[in-house]
Each structure stands twice: as C-alpha cells, then as structure tokens.
Amino acid sequence: MLALEPEDAAFLKNFALKSGSLKEIARLYQVSYPTVRLRLDKLIQKIELADQHEEEPFTAFIKGLAVDSRIDVETAKLIIDKYEKEGKPI
C-alpha cells in the first residue's frame, strides 16, 4: 500500500471534499489551475508506481527515489524496464 506524505494526503482529502474540482483546489491553495493539475499528475504517477507490485529490492529502491522526487518518474520507469529486460543484478 502506498504511504503518502502528509501534504499529499491533505491534498487528496481536499480534492475529494471539493468533488474533484481542480478550479476549487486552485482557489483553496491560491495557485494556478496548471499548478494543481501538475501536482495531481505527480500523485497519479506515484500511485501507479506503487501499484506495480514489484518486490525486487532494486526496483523498490528506484521507486522510492521517484516517490521522493530524487529522480523523475519517467527516469525511474526507464531504469526499472532496463533492469527487468537485462535480468542482471546491478
């Protein structure tokens, strides 16, 4: 199960309470609509990565880097795909 940062959990709670209205969320956080959309997209990517159910320690490590924003999600996916295709420990 995905463990969310407190800020992400609060964002999702507010998103649900505002019935998914990005316009209302933008108003609540006093940011632009595109900023809210970007944050939501990032959360979606985090959830998608967590749902892939990889138990391999290296894969979990790479996912953790992406979730912590130390690397971007697309880079994490590329690394994981390459690792799985090669089938070799790094």
Coordinates of C-alpha atoms in Angstrom, one line a residue:
M1 CA 0.0 0.0 0.0
L2 CA 1.2 3.5 -0.8
A3 CA 2.3 5.6 2.1
L4 CA 1.6 9.2 1.3
E5 CA 3.4 12.2 2.6
P6 CA 1.2 14.3 4.9
E7 CA 1.0 17.1 2.3
D8 CA -0.1 14.6 -0.4
A9 CA -2.7 13.1 1.9
A10 CA -4.1 16.5 2.7
F11 CA -4.2 17.4 -1.0
L12 CA -6.2 14.3 -1.8
K13 CA -8.5 14.9 1.1
N14 CA -9.2 18.4 -0.1
F15 CA -9.6 17.1 -3.7
A16 CA -12.3 14.7 -2.6
L17 CA -14.0 17.3 -0.4
K18 CA -14.1 19.7 -3.4
S19 CA -15.7 16.9 -5.5
G20 CA -12.6 16.7 -7.7
S21 CA -12.8 20.3 -8.8
L22 CA -9.3 21.5 -9.8
K23 CA -10.6 25.0 -10.0
E24 CA -11.7 24.9 -6.4
I25 CA -8.5 23.3 -5.3
A26 CA -6.5 26.0 -7.1
R27 CA -8.6 28.6 -5.3
L28 CA -8.1 26.9 -1.9
Y29 CA -4.3 26.7 -2.4
Q30 CA -4.1 30.1 -4.1
V31 CA -2.2 28.7 -7.1
S32 CA -2.9 28.4 -10.7
Y33 CA -5.0 25.6 -12.3
P34 CA -2.0 24.2 -14.2
T35 CA 0.0 24.0 -10.9
V36 CA -2.8 22.0 -9.4
R37 CA -3.0 19.8 -12.5
L38 CA 0.7 19.1 -12.3
R39 CA 0.6 18.2 -8.6
L40 CA -2.3 15.8 -9.3
D41 CA -0.5 14.2 -12.2
K42 CA 2.6 13.7 -10.0
L43 CA 0.4 12.0 -7.4
I44 CA -1.2 9.8 -10.0
Q45 CA 2.3 8.7 -11.1
K46 CA 3.3 7.9 -7.5
I47 CA 0.2 5.7 -7.2
E48 CA 0.8 4.0 -10.5
L49 CA 4.4 3.2 -9.5
A50 CA 3.3 1.8 -6.1
D51 CA 0.7 -0.3 -7.8
Q52 CA 3.1 -2.2 -9.9
H53 CA 3.8 -4.6 -7.0
E54 CA 7.5 -5.1 -7.6
E55 CA 9.1 -6.8 -4.6
E56 CA 12.7 -6.7 -6.1
P57 CA 14.8 -4.6 -3.7
F58 CA 16.5 -2.7 -6.5
T59 CA 13.1 -1.9 -8.1
A60 CA 11.7 -0.8 -4.8
F61 CA 14.8 1.5 -4.3
I62 CA 14.3 3.1 -7.7
K63 CA 10.6 3.6 -7.0
G64 CA 11.4 5.2 -3.6
L65 CA 13.7 7.7 -5.4
A66 CA 10.9 8.6 -7.7
V67 CA 8.4 8.9 -4.9
D68 CA 10.8 11.2 -3.0
S69 CA 11.3 13.3 -6.2
R70 CA 15.0 12.5 -6.2
I71 CA 14.6 11.3 -9.8
D72 CA 11.6 11.8 -12.1
V73 CA 9.0 9.1 -12.7
E74 CA 9.9 8.6 -16.3
T75 CA 13.6 8.0 -15.5
A76 CA 12.5 5.6 -12.8
K77 CA 10.4 3.7 -15.3
L78 CA 13.3 3.5 -17.8
I79 CA 15.7 2.2 -15.2
I80 CA 13.2 -0.4 -14.0
D81 CA 12.4 -1.5 -17.5
K82 CA 16.1 -1.8 -18.5
Y83 CA 16.8 -3.8 -15.3
E84 CA 14.0 -6.2 -15.9
K85 CA 14.9 -6.7 -19.5
E86 CA 18.6 -7.4 -18.7
G87 CA 17.7 -9.7 -15.9
K88 CA 21.0 -9.0 -14.3
P89 CA 21.7 -7.7 -10.8
I90 CA 23.4 -4.3 -10.8

